[in-house]
Coordinates of C-alpha atoms and ligand atoms in Angstrom, one line a residue:
M289 CA 39.9 -12.3 -1.1
I290 CA 43.5 -11.4 -1.2
D291 CA 43.5 -10.6 2.6
V292 CA 42.1 -14.0 3.3
L293 CA 44.6 -15.6 1.0
Q294 CA 47.5 -13.7 2.5
A295 CA 46.5 -15.1 5.9
F296 CA 46.7 -18.7 4.7
P297 CA 49.8 -20.5 6.1
L298 CA 50.3 -22.2 2.8
P299 CA 51.0 -21.0 -0.8
S300 CA 47.6 -20.4 -2.4
F301 CA 46.0 -18.8 -5.4
V302 CA 42.6 -18.5 -7.1
V303 CA 42.0 -19.5 -10.7
A304 CA 39.0 -17.9 -12.4
P305 CA 36.7 -19.9 -14.8
N306 CA 38.7 -18.4 -17.7
E307 CA 41.8 -20.2 -16.2
I308 CA 43.6 -17.0 -15.3
I309 CA 45.1 -16.5 -11.8
T310 CA 43.1 -13.7 -10.2
A311 CA 44.5 -13.6 -6.7
I312 CA 47.7 -15.1 -5.1
N313 CA 49.3 -14.8 -1.7
S314 CA 53.0 -13.9 -1.3
K315 CA 54.0 -17.5 -0.3
A316 CA 52.7 -18.7 -3.7
E317 CA 54.5 -15.8 -5.4
D318 CA 57.7 -16.8 -3.8
L319 CA 57.2 -20.3 -5.1
L320 CA 55.8 -19.6 -8.6
G321 CA 57.1 -16.2 -9.4
Q322 CA 56.0 -12.6 -8.9
T323 CA 54.4 -12.2 -12.4
T324 CA 51.9 -15.0 -12.0
K325 CA 48.8 -12.9 -11.3
G326 CA 46.8 -12.1 -14.4
R327 CA 48.3 -15.1 -16.4
H328 CA 47.1 -18.5 -17.3
Y329 CA 47.8 -20.9 -14.4
L330 CA 49.6 -23.4 -16.8
R331 CA 52.4 -20.8 -17.2
S332 CA 53.2 -21.4 -13.5
I333 CA 52.4 -25.0 -12.9
R334 CA 52.9 -27.1 -16.0
S335 CA 51.7 -30.5 -14.7
P336 CA 49.0 -32.6 -16.4
D337 CA 47.8 -33.9 -13.0
V338 CA 47.4 -30.5 -11.6
A339 CA 45.8 -29.2 -14.8
D340 CA 43.3 -32.1 -14.7
A341 CA 42.4 -31.3 -11.1
I342 CA 41.9 -27.6 -11.7
D343 CA 39.9 -28.2 -14.9
Y344 CA 37.7 -30.7 -13.2
V345 CA 36.9 -28.3 -10.3
L346 CA 36.4 -25.3 -12.7
Q347 CA 33.8 -27.4 -14.6
N348 CA 32.1 -29.4 -11.8
G349 CA 32.9 -27.6 -8.5
G350 CA 33.8 -29.8 -5.5
D351 CA 37.3 -30.8 -4.4
R352 CA 40.2 -32.5 -6.0
Q353 CA 43.7 -33.5 -4.6
T354 CA 46.8 -34.4 -6.5
R355 CA 50.6 -34.2 -6.4
W356 CA 53.0 -31.8 -8.1
L357 CA 56.6 -32.9 -8.6
T358 CA 58.9 -30.0 -9.3
T359 CA 62.6 -29.1 -9.2
I360 CA 63.6 -25.7 -7.7
S361 CA 67.3 -24.8 -7.5
E362 CA 68.2 -28.4 -8.4
I363 CA 66.2 -29.7 -5.4
D364 CA 63.4 -32.2 -6.1
L365 CA 60.3 -31.2 -4.3
T366 CA 56.9 -32.8 -3.9
Y367 CA 53.8 -30.7 -3.2
M368 CA 50.3 -31.9 -2.3
V369 CA 47.9 -29.8 -4.3
F370 CA 44.4 -29.2 -2.9
V371 CA 41.9 -27.7 -5.4
S372 CA 38.5 -26.5 -4.1
G373 CA 35.5 -24.9 -5.9
I374 CA 34.7 -21.5 -4.5
E375 CA 32.2 -18.7 -5.4
E376 CA 31.5 -17.7 -9.0
G377 CA 32.9 -21.0 -10.4
A378 CA 36.5 -20.2 -9.4
A379 CA 38.9 -22.7 -7.9
L380 CA 41.1 -22.2 -4.8
V381 CA 44.5 -24.0 -5.2
T382 CA 46.6 -24.6 -2.1
L383 CA 50.0 -26.2 -2.1
E384 CA 51.6 -28.1 0.7
D385 CA 55.3 -29.1 0.6
T386 CA 55.5 -32.8 1.5
S387 CA 59.0 -33.4 0.3
H388 CA 60.2 -34.4 3.8
V389 CA 57.6 -37.2 3.8
E390 CA 58.8 -38.4 0.4
T391 CA 62.4 -38.2 1.6
S392 CA 61.7 -40.3 4.7
R393 CA 59.7 -42.8 2.6
K394 CA 62.7 -43.1 0.2
M395 CA 65.1 -43.6 3.1
R396 CA 62.9 -46.3 4.5
R397 CA 62.7 -48.0 1.1
D398 CA 66.5 -47.7 0.6
F399 CA 67.0 -49.1 4.1
V400 CA 64.8 -52.2 3.4
T401 CA 66.6 -52.7 0.1
N402 CA 70.0 -52.6 1.9
V403 CA 69.1 -54.9 4.7
S404 CA 67.5 -57.4 2.3
H405 CA 70.7 -57.3 0.2
E406 CA 72.9 -57.7 3.2
L407 CA 70.9 -60.8 4.4
K408 CA 70.4 -62.2 1.0
T409 CA 74.1 -62.5 0.2
P410 CA 75.0 -64.9 3.0
L411 CA 71.7 -66.7 2.7
T412 CA 72.3 -67.4 -1.0
S413 CA 75.8 -68.6 -0.3
M414 CA 74.5 -71.0 2.5
L415 CA 71.8 -72.4 0.2
G416 CA 74.4 -73.1 -2.4
F417 CA 76.6 -74.9 0.0
L418 CA 73.7 -76.9 1.4
E419 CA 72.8 -78.1 -2.1
T420 CA 76.4 -79.1 -2.7
L421 CA 76.5 -81.0 0.7
Q422 CA 73.4 -82.9 -0.4
T423 CA 74.8 -83.8 -3.8
T424 CA 78.4 -83.7 -5.0
A425 CA 80.0 -83.4 -1.6
Q426 CA 77.9 -86.2 0.0
T427 CA 80.9 -88.6 0.1
D428 CA 83.7 -86.1 0.5
P429 CA 84.3 -85.5 4.3
V430 CA 87.1 -82.9 3.6
A431 CA 84.9 -80.8 1.4
Q432 CA 82.0 -81.2 3.9
Q433 CA 84.2 -79.9 6.7
R434 CA 85.2 -76.9 4.7
F435 CA 81.7 -76.1 3.5
L436 CA 80.4 -76.3 7.1
E437 CA 83.0 -73.9 8.2
I438 CA 82.0 -71.4 5.5
M439 CA 78.4 -71.8 6.4
T440 CA 79.1 -71.2 10.0
N441 CA 80.9 -67.9 9.1
E442 CA 78.0 -66.8 6.9
A443 CA 75.5 -67.6 9.7
K444 CA 77.7 -65.6 12.2
R445 CA 77.7 -62.7 9.7
M446 CA 73.9 -62.8 9.6
N447 CA 73.7 -62.9 13.4
R448 CA 76.1 -59.9 13.7
L449 CA 74.0 -58.0 11.2
V450 CA 70.7 -58.7 13.1
D451 CA 72.5 -57.7 16.4
D452 CA 73.7 -54.4 14.9
L453 CA 70.2 -53.7 13.5
L454 CA 68.6 -54.2 16.9
S455 CA 71.3 -52.0 18.5
L456 CA 70.7 -49.3 16.0
N457 CA 67.0 -49.5 16.5
R458 CA 67.4 -49.2 20.3
V459 CA 69.8 -46.3 20.2
E460 CA 67.8 -44.4 17.7
S461 CA 64.6 -44.8 19.7
E462 CA 66.4 -43.5 22.8
E463 CA 68.2 -40.7 21.1
R464 CA 66.0 -38.0 22.5
T465 CA 66.3 -39.0 26.2
K466 CA 69.5 -37.7 27.7
P467 CA 71.3 -40.4 29.7
A468 CA 71.6 -39.5 33.4
E469 CA 73.8 -42.3 34.9
S470 CA 77.1 -41.1 36.3
V471 CA 79.9 -42.8 34.3
D472 CA 83.6 -42.9 35.3
L473 CA 85.3 -42.9 31.8
N474 CA 88.7 -43.8 33.2
A475 CA 87.3 -47.0 34.7
L476 CA 85.2 -47.7 31.6
L477 CA 88.3 -47.5 29.3
I478 CA 90.4 -49.7 31.6
A479 CA 87.7 -52.4 31.7
T480 CA 87.1 -52.2 27.9
K481 CA 90.9 -52.6 27.2
E482 CA 90.9 -55.7 29.5
N483 CA 87.8 -57.1 27.7
L484 CA 89.4 -56.6 24.3
S485 CA 92.7 -58.3 25.2
P486 CA 91.8 -61.6 23.5
L487 CA 91.3 -59.7 20.3
N488 CA 94.6 -57.9 20.7
E489 CA 96.4 -61.2 21.2
K490 CA 94.7 -62.7 18.2
T491 CA 95.7 -59.8 16.0
N492 CA 99.0 -59.0 17.7
T493 CA 97.9 -55.4 18.4
Q494 CA 98.3 -53.4 21.5
I495 CA 96.1 -50.7 23.0
K496 CA 98.2 -47.9 24.5
L497 CA 95.9 -46.1 26.9
T498 CA 96.6 -42.6 28.1
L499 CA 94.3 -41.5 31.0
P500 CA 94.2 -38.2 33.0
D501 CA 95.3 -38.4 36.6
E502 CA 91.9 -37.4 37.9
P503 CA 89.0 -39.6 37.0
I504 CA 86.6 -38.1 34.5
E505 CA 82.9 -38.6 35.3
I506 CA 80.1 -37.6 32.9
A507 CA 76.4 -38.2 32.7
G508 CA 76.0 -41.0 30.3
H509 CA 74.9 -44.6 29.6
S510 CA 77.8 -46.8 30.4
D511 CA 76.9 -49.8 28.1
Q512 CA 76.4 -47.5 25.2
L513 CA 79.6 -45.6 25.8
T514 CA 81.4 -49.0 26.0
Q515 CA 79.9 -49.8 22.6
V516 CA 81.3 -46.6 21.1
I517 CA 84.8 -47.4 22.4
V518 CA 84.6 -51.1 21.3
N519 CA 83.4 -50.2 17.8
L520 CA 86.1 -47.6 17.3
I521 CA 88.9 -49.9 18.7
E522 CA 87.6 -52.8 16.6
N523 CA 87.7 -50.7 13.5
A524 CA 91.2 -49.5 14.3
I525 CA 92.2 -53.1 14.5
K526 CA 90.2 -54.2 11.4
Y527 CA 91.3 -51.3 9.1
G528 CA 94.5 -50.2 10.9
G529 CA 96.0 -53.6 10.4
S530 CA 97.4 -56.3 12.6
D531 CA 100.7 -56.0 14.4
K532 CA 100.2 -52.3 15.1
D533 CA 99.5 -50.2 18.1
I534 CA 96.3 -48.4 18.8
M535 CA 96.4 -45.2 20.9
V536 CA 93.4 -44.5 23.1
N537 CA 93.5 -41.1 24.9
L538 CA 91.1 -39.5 27.3
G539 CA 91.3 -36.0 28.6
P540 CA 89.4 -32.8 29.4
V541 CA 89.1 -30.1 26.7
D542 CA 88.3 -26.4 27.0
Y543 CA 85.1 -24.8 25.9
Q544 CA 83.8 -26.5 22.7
S545 CA 81.7 -24.3 20.5
T546 CA 80.0 -27.4 19.0
L547 CA 79.0 -28.6 22.5
R548 CA 78.5 -25.1 23.9
C549 CA 80.3 -26.1 27.2
D550 CA 83.6 -27.6 28.5
G551 CA 84.0 -31.1 27.4
V552 CA 86.0 -34.3 27.4
C553 CA 87.7 -35.9 24.5
L554 CA 88.1 -39.6 23.9
S555 CA 90.1 -40.5 20.9
V556 CA 91.2 -43.7 19.1
T557 CA 94.1 -43.5 16.7
D558 CA 95.3 -46.2 14.4
F559 CA 98.4 -46.3 12.2
G560 CA 96.7 -47.9 9.2
P561 CA 96.5 -46.7 5.6
G562 CA 94.2 -43.7 6.4
I563 CA 90.9 -42.6 4.9
E564 CA 90.6 -40.3 1.9
R565 CA 89.0 -37.0 2.7
S566 CA 86.0 -37.5 0.4
H567 CA 84.9 -40.5 2.4
I568 CA 85.0 -38.9 5.9
P569 CA 81.6 -37.1 5.9
R570 CA 79.8 -40.3 4.8
L571 CA 81.4 -42.9 7.2
T572 CA 78.5 -42.7 9.7
E573 CA 75.9 -43.4 7.0
R574 CA 74.2 -46.8 7.4
F575 CA 75.9 -49.5 5.2
Y576 CA 78.5 -47.0 3.9
R577 CA 81.8 -48.7 3.4
I578 CA 84.9 -47.5 1.6
D579 CA 85.8 -50.9 0.4
H580 CA 82.8 -53.3 0.4
H581 CA 84.8 -56.3 -0.3
R582 CA 87.3 -55.7 2.4
S583 CA 84.6 -54.9 5.0
R584 CA 82.7 -58.1 4.2
E585 CA 85.9 -60.2 4.2
I586 CA 86.7 -59.1 7.8
G587 CA 83.1 -59.5 8.9
G588 CA 81.9 -55.9 8.9
T589 CA 78.2 -55.0 8.9
G590 CA 78.6 -51.4 7.7
L591 CA 76.6 -50.3 10.8
G592 CA 79.3 -49.8 13.5
L593 CA 79.9 -46.1 12.9
S594 CA 76.2 -45.4 12.4
I595 CA 75.6 -46.8 15.9
V596 CA 78.5 -44.8 17.3
K597 CA 77.0 -41.6 15.8
H598 CA 73.5 -42.2 17.3
I599 CA 75.0 -42.9 20.8
I600 CA 77.1 -39.8 20.6
N601 CA 74.1 -37.8 19.5
R602 CA 72.2 -39.1 22.5
H603 CA 75.0 -37.9 24.7
R604 CA 74.8 -34.4 23.0
G605 CA 78.4 -35.0 21.8
R606 CA 80.2 -34.8 18.5
L607 CA 82.4 -37.2 16.5
K608 CA 85.4 -35.8 14.6
V609 CA 87.4 -37.9 12.1
T610 CA 90.9 -36.8 11.0
S611 CA 93.1 -38.9 8.8
E612 CA 96.3 -38.7 6.8
I613 CA 96.8 -41.2 3.9
G614 CA 99.7 -43.5 4.7
Y615 CA 99.8 -42.5 8.4
G616 CA 96.5 -43.4 10.0
S617 CA 93.3 -42.1 11.4
T618 CA 91.9 -40.6 14.6
F619 CA 88.3 -40.8 15.6
S620 CA 87.7 -38.3 18.4
V621 CA 84.5 -38.3 20.5
F622 CA 83.8 -35.0 22.2
L623 CA 81.3 -35.2 25.1
P624 CA 79.9 -32.5 27.3
K625 CA 81.4 -32.5 30.8
S626 CA 78.7 -32.8 33.4
Ligands
ADP80 P1 82.0 -51.9 9.1 O1 81.2 -52.9 9.7 O2 82.1 -52.0 7.6 O3 83.4 -51.8 9.7 P2 81.6 -49.2 10.1 O4 80.3 -48.4 10.1 O5 82.2 -49.5 11.4 O6 81.3 -50.5 9.3 O7 82.6 -48.4 9.2 C1 82.2 -48.0 8.0 C2 83.4 -47.9 7.0 O8 84.4 -46.9 7.5 C3 84.2 -49.2 7.0 O9 83.7 -50.1 6.1 C4 85.6 -48.7 6.6 O10 85.6 -48.6 5.2 C5 85.7 -47.3 7.2 N1 86.5 -47.2 8.4 C6 86.0 -47.3 9.7 N2 87.0 -47.2 10.6 C7 88.1 -47.0 9.9 C8 89.5 -46.9 10.2 N3 89.9 -46.9 11.5 N4 90.4 -46.8 9.2 C9 90.0 -46.8 7.9 N5 88.7 -47.0 7.5 C10 87.8 -47.1 8.5

C-alpha cells in the first residue's frame, strides 16, 4: 500500500477503522509531520469537517469531500480533502492544495467591491444633487448652474473609470501575446509631447524631451506604448505639481539582467514632493493611492499605473520607480531592444 501511496502526486494517508494512520506518503509527512504514522489522525488534522468526513467513511464506506483551512508558517492555506472507503473498512485521505483558487476568488471579490465603491461614490453624489435640483434649488438658477457643473464632473469621473477598466481588461487579456509592430520611440515621444501641449498650457508645465540622435525602434504596440507615456506624464503633472518641468528621456541601455538582453530606457521625472519608499512597491496595484482624497480631487481612477504595468509586462519590460522626498520621482520603463 505504501508504494501505491508514495506514487500518488498528492499528499495522502490511510486511516484504519480504529482511527489510527497506518500508511502515509512523504508528501503528506512533509505537510503533517514525520511522526504522524501510528497516531490518531486528529493529532494531525484537527478539523471538525475533516473528522466528520473520515468518521462517516469509516462507518459507512463510500466517498466524502470537504475543505480543510490551515495556517502553515503564517500562510493561510485551503485544501480540498477527498476521503474514500477502501479495503478492510479503512479510509484513504487525499489532500489537494486549492489555496491559489481561493486567492483568485478573493481577488475577484475585492475587485468587485472596489469597482462598486468607486462607482457608487459619484453616483450617490449625483443622486443627491438631482434631488436638490428637484426641490430646494428649483427656483435658484445660480445653485442649479453650480450643481450641474458638479454633476458633469462626477459623470466624467465615472466615464474615466469605465474607460480605464475597459483598457485594463484589454491589456490584461493581451498580456501573453508579444507585440510585433515596429515602433519608432523617438517619433512616438515627439507626437505624444505635441498631443499633451494643451494640458501643459493649462497647468503651466513643460515637457523637456531628451532623445538619442539615432532613432530607436523596438517591437511593440504603438497605442499601448503611447498610453504608458501619457499615463506617466499625466501623473508627473498631477502629482509633481503645476508650474514645474517634466523631464522625459529616451536612450539605449547596456545588458539588463532583468530583461536578459540589451534594452532601451524611457524615463519620466517630475520635481514634485516625491513618494515615500514604503508606497513604491504597491503603486501598480489596482486602486492603490497614496492619498485617496488628493487622487479623487484631481480626477484619478487609481488604475493608471496598473495599466502601465500590464502594458510593460506585455512588452517583456520592467518598471522601476525611484524617488526622493522633497525632490521628485522618476518612473523608468526598461524595454528589450529588438
Ligand atoms: P491615479 O488615478 O490615482 O493617479 P495611478 O495608478 O496612476 O492612479 O497612480 C497611483 C497612485 O500613485 C496615485 O494615486 C499617487 O498617489 C501615486 N503616484 C503616481 N505617480 C506619482 C508621481 N509622479 N508622484 C507622486 N505620486 C505618484
